Short mmCIF file of C-alpha atoms in Angstrom, two decimals:
data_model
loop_
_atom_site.label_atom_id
_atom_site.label_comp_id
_atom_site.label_asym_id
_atom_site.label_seq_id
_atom_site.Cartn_x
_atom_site.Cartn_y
_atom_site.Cartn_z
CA UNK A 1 82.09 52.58 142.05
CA UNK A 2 84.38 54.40 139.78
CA UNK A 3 87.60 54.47 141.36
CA UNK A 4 88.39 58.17 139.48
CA UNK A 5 85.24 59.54 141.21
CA UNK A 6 86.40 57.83 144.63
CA UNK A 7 86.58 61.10 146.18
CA UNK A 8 83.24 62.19 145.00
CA UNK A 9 80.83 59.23 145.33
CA UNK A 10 77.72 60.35 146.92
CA UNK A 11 78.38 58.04 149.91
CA UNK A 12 80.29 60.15 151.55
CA UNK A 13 78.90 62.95 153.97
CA UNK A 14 77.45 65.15 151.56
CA UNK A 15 75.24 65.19 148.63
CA UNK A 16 77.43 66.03 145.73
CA UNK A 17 80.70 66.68 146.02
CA UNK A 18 82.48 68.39 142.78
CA UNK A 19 83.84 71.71 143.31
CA UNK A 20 86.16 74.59 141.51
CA UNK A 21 89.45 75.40 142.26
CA UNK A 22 91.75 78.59 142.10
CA UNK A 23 95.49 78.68 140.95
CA UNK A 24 97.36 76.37 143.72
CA UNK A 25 101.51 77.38 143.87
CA UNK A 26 103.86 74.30 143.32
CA UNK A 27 105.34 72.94 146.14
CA UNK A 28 107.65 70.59 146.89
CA UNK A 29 106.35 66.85 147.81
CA UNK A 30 107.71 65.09 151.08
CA UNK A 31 107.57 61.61 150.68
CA UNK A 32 108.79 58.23 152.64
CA UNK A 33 109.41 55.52 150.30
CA UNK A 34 109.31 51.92 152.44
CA UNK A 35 108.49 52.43 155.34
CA UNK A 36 109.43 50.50 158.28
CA UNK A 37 113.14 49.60 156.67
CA UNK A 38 111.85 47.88 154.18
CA UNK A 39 112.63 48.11 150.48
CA UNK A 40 110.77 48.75 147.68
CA UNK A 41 109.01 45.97 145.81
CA UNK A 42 107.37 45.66 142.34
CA UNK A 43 104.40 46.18 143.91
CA UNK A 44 104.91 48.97 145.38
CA UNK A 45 106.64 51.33 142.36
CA UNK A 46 107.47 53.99 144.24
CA UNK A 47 108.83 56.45 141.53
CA UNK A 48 105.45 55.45 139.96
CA UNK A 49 103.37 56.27 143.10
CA UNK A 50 105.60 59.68 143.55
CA UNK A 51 104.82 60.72 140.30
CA UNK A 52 100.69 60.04 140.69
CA UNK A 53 100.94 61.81 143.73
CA UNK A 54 102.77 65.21 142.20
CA UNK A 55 99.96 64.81 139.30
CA UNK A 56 97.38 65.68 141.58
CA UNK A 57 98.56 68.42 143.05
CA UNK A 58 99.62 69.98 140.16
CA UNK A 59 96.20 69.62 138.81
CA UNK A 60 95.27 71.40 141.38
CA UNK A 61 94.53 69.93 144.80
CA UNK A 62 97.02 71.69 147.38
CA UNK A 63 97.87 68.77 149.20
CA UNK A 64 97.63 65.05 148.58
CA UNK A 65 99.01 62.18 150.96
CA UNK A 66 98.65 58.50 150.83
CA UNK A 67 99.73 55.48 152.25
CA UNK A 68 100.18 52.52 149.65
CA UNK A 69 100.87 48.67 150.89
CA UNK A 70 101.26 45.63 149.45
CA UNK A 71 102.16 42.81 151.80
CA UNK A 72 105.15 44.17 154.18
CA UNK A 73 105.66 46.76 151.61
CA UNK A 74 104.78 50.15 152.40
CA UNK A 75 105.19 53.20 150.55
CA UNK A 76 104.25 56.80 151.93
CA UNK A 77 104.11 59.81 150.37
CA UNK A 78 103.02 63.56 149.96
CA UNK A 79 102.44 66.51 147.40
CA UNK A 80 101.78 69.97 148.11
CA UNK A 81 100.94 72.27 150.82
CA UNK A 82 98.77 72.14 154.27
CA UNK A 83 98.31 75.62 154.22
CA UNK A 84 98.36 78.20 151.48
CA UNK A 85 98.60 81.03 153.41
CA UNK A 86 102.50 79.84 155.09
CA UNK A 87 103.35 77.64 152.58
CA UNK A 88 103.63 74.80 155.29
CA UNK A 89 103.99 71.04 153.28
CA UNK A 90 101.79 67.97 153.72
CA UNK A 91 103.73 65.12 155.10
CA UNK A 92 101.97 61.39 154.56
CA UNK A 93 101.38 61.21 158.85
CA UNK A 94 98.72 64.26 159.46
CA UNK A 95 95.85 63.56 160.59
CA UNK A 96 92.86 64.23 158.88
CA UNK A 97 88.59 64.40 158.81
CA UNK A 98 87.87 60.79 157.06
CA UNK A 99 84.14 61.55 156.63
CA UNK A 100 82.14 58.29 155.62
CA UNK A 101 84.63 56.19 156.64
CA UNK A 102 83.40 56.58 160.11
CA UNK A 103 80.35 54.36 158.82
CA UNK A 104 82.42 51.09 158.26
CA UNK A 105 83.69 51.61 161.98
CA UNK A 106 80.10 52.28 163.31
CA UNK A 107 78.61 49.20 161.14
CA UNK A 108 81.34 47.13 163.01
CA UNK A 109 80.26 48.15 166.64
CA UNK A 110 76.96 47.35 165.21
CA UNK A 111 77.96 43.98 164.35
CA UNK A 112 79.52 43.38 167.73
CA UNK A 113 76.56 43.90 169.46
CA UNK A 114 74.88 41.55 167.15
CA UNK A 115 77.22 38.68 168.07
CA UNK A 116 76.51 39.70 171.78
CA UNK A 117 72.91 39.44 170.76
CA UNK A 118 71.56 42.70 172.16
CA UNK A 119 70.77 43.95 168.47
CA UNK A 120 69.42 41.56 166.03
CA UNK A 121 69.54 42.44 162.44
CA UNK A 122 66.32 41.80 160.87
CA UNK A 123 64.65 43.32 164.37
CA UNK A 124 62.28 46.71 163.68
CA UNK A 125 64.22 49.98 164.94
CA UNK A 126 61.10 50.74 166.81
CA UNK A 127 61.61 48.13 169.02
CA UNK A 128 64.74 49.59 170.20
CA UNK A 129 64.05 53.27 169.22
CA UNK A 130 60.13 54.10 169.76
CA UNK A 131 60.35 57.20 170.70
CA UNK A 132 62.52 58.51 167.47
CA UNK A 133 60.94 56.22 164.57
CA UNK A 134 57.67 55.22 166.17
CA UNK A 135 54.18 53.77 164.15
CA UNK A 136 54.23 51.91 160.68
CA UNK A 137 57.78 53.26 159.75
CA UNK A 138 59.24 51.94 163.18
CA UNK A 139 57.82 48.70 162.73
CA UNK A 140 59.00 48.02 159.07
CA UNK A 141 62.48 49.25 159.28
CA UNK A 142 65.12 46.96 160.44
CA UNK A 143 68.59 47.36 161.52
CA UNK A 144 69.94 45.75 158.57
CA UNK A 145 67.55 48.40 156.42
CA UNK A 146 69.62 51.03 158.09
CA UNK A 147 72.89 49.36 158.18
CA UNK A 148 73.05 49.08 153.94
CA UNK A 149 70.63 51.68 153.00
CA UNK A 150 67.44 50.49 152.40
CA UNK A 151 65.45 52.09 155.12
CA UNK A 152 63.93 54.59 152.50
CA UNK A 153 65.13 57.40 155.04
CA UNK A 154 66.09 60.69 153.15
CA UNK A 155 69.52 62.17 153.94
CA UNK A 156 69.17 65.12 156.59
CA UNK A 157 71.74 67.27 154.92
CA UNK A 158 70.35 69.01 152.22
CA UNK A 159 68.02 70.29 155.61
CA UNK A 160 70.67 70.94 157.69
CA UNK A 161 72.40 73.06 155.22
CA UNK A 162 69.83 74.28 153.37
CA UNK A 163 71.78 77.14 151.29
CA UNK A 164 72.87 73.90 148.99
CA UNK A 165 69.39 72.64 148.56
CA UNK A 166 69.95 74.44 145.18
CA UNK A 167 72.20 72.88 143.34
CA UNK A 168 73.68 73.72 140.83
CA UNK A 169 72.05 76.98 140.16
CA UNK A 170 71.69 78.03 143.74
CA UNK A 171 73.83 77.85 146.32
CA UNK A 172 75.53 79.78 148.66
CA UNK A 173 78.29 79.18 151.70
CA UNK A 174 76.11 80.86 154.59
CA UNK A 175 74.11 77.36 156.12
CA UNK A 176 77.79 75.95 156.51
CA UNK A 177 79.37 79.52 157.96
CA UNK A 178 76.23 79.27 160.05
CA UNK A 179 76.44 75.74 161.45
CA UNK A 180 80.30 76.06 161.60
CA UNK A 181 80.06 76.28 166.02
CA UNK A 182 76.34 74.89 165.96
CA UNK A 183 76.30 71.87 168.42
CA UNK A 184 73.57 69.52 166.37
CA UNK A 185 71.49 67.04 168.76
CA UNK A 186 71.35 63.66 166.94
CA UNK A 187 67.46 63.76 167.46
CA UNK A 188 66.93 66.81 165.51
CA UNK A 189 69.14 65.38 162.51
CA UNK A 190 66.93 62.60 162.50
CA UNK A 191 63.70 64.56 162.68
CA UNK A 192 65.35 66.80 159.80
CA UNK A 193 65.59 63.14 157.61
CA UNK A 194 62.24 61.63 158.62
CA UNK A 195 60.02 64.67 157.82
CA UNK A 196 60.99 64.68 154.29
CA UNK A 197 59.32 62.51 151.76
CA UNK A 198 60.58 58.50 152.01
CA UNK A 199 63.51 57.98 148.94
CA UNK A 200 61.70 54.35 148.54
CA UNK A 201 59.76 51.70 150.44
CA UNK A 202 61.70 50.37 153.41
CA UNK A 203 63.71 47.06 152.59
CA UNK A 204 63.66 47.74 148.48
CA UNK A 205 65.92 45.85 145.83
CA UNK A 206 67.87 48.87 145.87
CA UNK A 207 68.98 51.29 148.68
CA UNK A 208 69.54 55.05 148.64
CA UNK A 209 72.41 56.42 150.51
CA UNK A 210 71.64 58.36 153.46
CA UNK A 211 72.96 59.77 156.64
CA UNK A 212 69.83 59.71 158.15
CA UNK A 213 70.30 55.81 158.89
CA UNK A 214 73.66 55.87 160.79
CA UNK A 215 72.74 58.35 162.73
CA UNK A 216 69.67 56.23 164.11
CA UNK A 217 72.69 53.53 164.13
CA UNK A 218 74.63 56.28 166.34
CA UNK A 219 71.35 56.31 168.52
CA UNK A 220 70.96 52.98 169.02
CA UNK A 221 74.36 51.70 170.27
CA UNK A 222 73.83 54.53 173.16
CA UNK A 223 70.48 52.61 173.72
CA UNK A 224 72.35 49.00 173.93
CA UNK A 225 75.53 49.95 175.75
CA UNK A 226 74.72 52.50 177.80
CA UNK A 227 77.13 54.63 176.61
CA UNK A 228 77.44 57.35 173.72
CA UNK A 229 78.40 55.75 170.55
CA UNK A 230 81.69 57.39 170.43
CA UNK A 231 82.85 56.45 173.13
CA UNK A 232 81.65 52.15 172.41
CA UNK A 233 83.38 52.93 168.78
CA UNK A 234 86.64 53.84 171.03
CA UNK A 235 86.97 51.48 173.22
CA UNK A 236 85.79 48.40 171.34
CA UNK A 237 87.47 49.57 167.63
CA UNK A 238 90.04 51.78 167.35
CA UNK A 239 91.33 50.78 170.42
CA UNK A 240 91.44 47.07 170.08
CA UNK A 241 92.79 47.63 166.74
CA UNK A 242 95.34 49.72 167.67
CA UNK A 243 94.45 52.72 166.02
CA UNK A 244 96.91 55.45 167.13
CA UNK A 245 95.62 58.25 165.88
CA UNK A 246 91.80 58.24 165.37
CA UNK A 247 89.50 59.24 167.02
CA UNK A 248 86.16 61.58 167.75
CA UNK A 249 86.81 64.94 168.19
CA UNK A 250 85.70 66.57 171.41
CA UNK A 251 85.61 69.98 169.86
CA UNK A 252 85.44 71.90 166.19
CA UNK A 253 89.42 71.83 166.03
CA UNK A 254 92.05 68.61 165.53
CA UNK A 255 94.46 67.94 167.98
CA UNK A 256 97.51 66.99 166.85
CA UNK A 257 99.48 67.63 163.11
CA UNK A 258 96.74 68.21 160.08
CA UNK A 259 96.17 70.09 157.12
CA UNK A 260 93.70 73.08 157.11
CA UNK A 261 90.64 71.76 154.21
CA UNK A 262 89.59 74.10 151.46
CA UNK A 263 86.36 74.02 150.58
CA UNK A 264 85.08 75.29 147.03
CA UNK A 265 81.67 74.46 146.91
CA UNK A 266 81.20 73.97 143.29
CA UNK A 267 83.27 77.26 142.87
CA UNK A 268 81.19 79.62 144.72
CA UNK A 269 84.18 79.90 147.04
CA UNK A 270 86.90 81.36 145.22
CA UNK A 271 89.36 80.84 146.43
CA UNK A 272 88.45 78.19 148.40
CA UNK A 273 87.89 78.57 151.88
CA UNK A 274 89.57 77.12 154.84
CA UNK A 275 87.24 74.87 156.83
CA UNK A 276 89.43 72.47 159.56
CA UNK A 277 87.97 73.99 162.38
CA UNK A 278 84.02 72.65 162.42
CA UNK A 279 81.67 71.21 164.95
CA UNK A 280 81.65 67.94 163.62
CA UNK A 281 78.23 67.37 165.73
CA UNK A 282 76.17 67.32 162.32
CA UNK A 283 77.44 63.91 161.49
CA UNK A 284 79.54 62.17 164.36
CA UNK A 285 78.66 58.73 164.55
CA UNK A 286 78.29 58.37 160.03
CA UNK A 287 80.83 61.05 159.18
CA UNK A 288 82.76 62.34 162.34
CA UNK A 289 86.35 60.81 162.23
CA UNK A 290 89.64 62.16 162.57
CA UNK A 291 92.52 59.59 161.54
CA UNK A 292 96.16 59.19 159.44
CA UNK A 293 96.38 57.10 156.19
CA UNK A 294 98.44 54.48 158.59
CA UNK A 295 95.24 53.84 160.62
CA UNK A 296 92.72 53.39 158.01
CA UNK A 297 94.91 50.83 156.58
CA UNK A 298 95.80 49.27 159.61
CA UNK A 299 91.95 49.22 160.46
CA UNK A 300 90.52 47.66 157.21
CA UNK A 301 93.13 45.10 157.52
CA UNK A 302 92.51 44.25 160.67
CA UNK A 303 88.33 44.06 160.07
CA UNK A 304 88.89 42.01 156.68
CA UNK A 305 91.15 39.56 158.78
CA UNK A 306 88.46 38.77 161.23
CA UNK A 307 90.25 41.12 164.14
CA UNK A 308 87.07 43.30 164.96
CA UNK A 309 84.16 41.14 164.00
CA UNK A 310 83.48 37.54 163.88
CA UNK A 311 83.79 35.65 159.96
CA UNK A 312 80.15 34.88 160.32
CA UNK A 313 79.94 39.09 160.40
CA UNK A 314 82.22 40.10 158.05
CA UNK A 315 80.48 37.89 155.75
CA UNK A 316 77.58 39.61 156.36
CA UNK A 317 79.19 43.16 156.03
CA UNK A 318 80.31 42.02 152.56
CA UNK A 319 76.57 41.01 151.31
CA UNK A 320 76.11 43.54 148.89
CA UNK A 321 73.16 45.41 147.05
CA UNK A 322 72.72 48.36 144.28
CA UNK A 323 72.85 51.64 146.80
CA UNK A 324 72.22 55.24 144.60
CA UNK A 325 74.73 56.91 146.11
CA UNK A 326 73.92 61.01 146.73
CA UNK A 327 75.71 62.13 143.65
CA UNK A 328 73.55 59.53 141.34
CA UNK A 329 75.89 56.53 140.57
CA UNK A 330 74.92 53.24 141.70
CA UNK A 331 77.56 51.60 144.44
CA UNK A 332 77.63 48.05 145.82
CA UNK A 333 76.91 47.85 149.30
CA UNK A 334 77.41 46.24 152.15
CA UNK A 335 76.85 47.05 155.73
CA UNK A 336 79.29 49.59 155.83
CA UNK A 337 81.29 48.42 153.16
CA UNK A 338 81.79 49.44 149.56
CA UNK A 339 82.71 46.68 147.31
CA UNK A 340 84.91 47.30 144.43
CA UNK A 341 85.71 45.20 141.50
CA UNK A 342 89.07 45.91 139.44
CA UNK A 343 88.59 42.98 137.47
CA UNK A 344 92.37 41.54 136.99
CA UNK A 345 93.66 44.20 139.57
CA UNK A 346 90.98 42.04 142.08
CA UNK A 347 88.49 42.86 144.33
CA UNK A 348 88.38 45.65 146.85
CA UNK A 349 86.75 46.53 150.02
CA UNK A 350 86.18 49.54 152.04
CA UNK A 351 85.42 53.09 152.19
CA UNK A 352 85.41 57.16 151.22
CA UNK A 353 84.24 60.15 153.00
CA UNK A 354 84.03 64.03 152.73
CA UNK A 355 83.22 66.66 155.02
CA UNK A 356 83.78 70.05 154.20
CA UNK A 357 87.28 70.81 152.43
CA UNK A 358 88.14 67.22 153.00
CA UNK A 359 88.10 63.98 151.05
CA UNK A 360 89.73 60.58 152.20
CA UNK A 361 89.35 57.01 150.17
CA UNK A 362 90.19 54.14 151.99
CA UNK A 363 90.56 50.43 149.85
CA UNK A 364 91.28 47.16 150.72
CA UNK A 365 92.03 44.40 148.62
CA UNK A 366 90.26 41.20 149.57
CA UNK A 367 93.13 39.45 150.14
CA UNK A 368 94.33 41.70 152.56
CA UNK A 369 97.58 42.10 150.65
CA UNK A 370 97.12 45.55 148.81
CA UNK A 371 95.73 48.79 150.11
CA UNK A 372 95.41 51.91 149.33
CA UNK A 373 94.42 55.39 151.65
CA UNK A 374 94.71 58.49 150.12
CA UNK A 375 93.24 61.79 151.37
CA UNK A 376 92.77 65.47 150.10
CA UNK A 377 92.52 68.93 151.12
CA UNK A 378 90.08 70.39 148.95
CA UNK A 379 86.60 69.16 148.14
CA UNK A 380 83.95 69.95 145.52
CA UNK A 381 86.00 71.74 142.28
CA UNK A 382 84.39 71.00 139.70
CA UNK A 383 81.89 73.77 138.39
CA UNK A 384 78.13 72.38 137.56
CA UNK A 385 77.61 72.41 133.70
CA UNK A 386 74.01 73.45 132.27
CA UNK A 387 72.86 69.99 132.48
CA UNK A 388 72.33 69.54 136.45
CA UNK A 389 75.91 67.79 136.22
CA UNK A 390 79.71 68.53 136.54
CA UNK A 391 81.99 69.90 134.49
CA UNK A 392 85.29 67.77 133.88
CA UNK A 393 88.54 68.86 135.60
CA UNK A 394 92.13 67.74 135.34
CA UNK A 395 91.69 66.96 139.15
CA UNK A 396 89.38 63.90 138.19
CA UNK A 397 92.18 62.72 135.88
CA UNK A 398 94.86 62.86 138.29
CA UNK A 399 93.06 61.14 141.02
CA UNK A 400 91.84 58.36 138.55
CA UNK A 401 95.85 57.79 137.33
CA UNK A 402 96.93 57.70 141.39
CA UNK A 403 94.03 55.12 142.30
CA UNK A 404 95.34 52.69 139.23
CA UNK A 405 98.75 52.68 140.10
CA UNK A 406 97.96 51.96 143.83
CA UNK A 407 95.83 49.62 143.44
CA UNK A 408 97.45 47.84 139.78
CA UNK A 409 100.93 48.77 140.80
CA UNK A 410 101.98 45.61 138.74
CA UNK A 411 100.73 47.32 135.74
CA UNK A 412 97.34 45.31 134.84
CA UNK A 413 95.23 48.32 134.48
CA UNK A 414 92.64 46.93 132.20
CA UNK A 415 90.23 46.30 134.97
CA UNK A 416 90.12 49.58 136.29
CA UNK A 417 87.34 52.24 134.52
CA UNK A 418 88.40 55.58 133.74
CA UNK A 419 86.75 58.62 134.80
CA UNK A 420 84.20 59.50 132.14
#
């Protein structure tokens, strides 16, 4: 994974996620340098970090806020604005739609389960889910097929929201404006994903992301527990982890302090348009989070410390394979798990996610020592070029600079690739 197209790797919610963006006014940052009473280290540069973090709002995101540790050093910060119709800042505690991220939490109930041993990985989903993936396909998927993407299950979205089935040359907002209140069953998102032609043969050298799969995952906790994933995910992760602030929302708005997410759809919204308030029923149990920069760190520590799953399971989580993510790049893949290699600047684990108008990248280093979780308020600006791909923006740039000095705040940068 390229850590300058963090925010935009295809495993996130949606199938590509560049986007335009209109003229954003400056605004002043708020920022919290070592937090806790602490002081800052050399780790944790804070003029550094302050100075990646103004960079990407002024190329153009309207607010950007992170959370940056290394060790007991912790360094908050944000850029910008939460809404650019009052002018109201970003401040580094809001909460905030974490998209894919959800998946590393939903792979870890998974897990759980396993150790219980009422799932068992290489087990057909059939045998637990007949009635939704029944015959030949039901007896040659697994659970661990689902868990890291090699189920050959196409990704329900481009079905669900069929106005961006287009891309790049036609697309329109009105399947999102549509679905904005639409209460989505979890069946008929599956339904949506197994009626479309297989991405590969199930259990392949090489997975292809897809929603499709978690949802199934979402589906088959509520078989084994009794109760609705959500509510397992709650009280067996965030809670024993002490998670604060995330959670499942129980309607289309966030309770609590959060930007409003502007959404420019490859610039067919301009300007981009405001959508925080969403039925997040289209992707709870792979995409439906709400959580602060604070949590996501304190989660991934917690997980690659051994504090939510057994060793024997996080060492399975952390078995990677080549996954093509939505957008075309090639990720390694765990079960629920990115892994990313810096080189000198070490090895990473964790996360991103977008939903509409929001983008969140959550990193771990393998260590535990050094992470990084950084989230946005605008999602897809970079215009498609005549090619099928992307045009470059100064957004990609900026991002790329604020994920090196995070994550190589000691300066050893050579490791990390820049965005193309």
């Amino acid at each position: 994974m390229r850590i300058g197209l963090a925010l935009c790797a295809g495993v996130a919610a949606l199938s590509v996620c560049a986007g335009t963006v209109a003229a954003v006014p400056a605004s002043h940052g708020t920022r919290v340098s070592a937090a806790g009473g602490t002081s800052p280290s050399a780790g944790v540069a804070h003029e550094r970090l302050d100075s990646a973090l103004e960079g990407v709002h002024r190329a153009g995101i309207p607010g950007v806020f992170a959370e940056v540790r290394d060790g007991d050093r912790v360094w908050r910060g944000a850029s910008g604005v939460a809404d650019l119709r009052t002018g109201r800042p970003v401040t580094p505690g809001l909460r905030h739609r974490v998209g894919s991220i959800t998946k590393t939490f939903t792979a870890a109930a998974v897990m759980q389960q396993v150790e219980r041993g009422r799932i068992r990985l290489d087990a057909p989903i059939g045998r637990y889910l007949p009635h939704l993936v029944p015959g030949e396909r039901g007896r040659r998927i697994t659970v661990r097929m689902l868990l890291n993407h090699t189920s050959g299950i196409p990704d329900y979205i481009p079905y669900a929201f069929p106005s961006i089935q287009g891309f790049p040359s036609d697309v329109s907002s009105k399947s999102l404006d549509d679905n904005r209140f639409k209460r989505f069953r979890p069946a008929e998102l599956i339904e949506l994903g197994l009626a479309a032609p297989p991405t590969a043969e199930p259990g392949g050298p090489t997975g292809v992301y897809s929603n499709t799969n978690y949802a199934l995952l979402g589906q088959l906790l509520e078989r084994v527990t009794g109760s609705s994933a959500e509510e397992y995910i709650t009280r067996n992760v965030i809670e024993p982890a002490g998670l604060r602030h995330t959670g499942f929302p129980d309607g289309p708005r966030i309770k609590g302090p959060h930007s409003r997410m502007y959404e420019a759809l490859w610039g067919v919204l301009d300007p981009p348009r405001d959508y925080s308030v969403y039925n997040m029923s289209w992707v709870m149990a792979g995409a439906g989070l709400v959580s602060t920069m604070d949590d996501l760190n304190r989660f991934y520590g917690r997980l690659l410390d051994g504090g939510i799953v057994g060793r024997d399971s996080l060492a399975r989580m952390q078995r990677t394979i080549p996954v093509r993510a939505l957008d075309g790049t090639t990720i390694q893949y765990g079960l629920g798990l990115h892994k990313v290699d810096l080189g000198e600047c070490g090895t990473y684990w964790g996360h991103d996610g977008t939903v509409w108008g929001a983008g969140t990248t959550s990193l771990t280093r393998a260590d535990g020592r050094r992470q990084l979780s950084v989230a946005i308020n605008l999602m897809r600006w970079n215009a498609p070029d005549t090619s099928g791909g992307s045009r470059h923006h100064p957004i990609d740039d900026a991002l790329s600079a604020l994920h090196r000095q995070a994550l190589c705040g000691d300066g050893r940068e050579g490791g990390v690739p820049h965005t193309p």
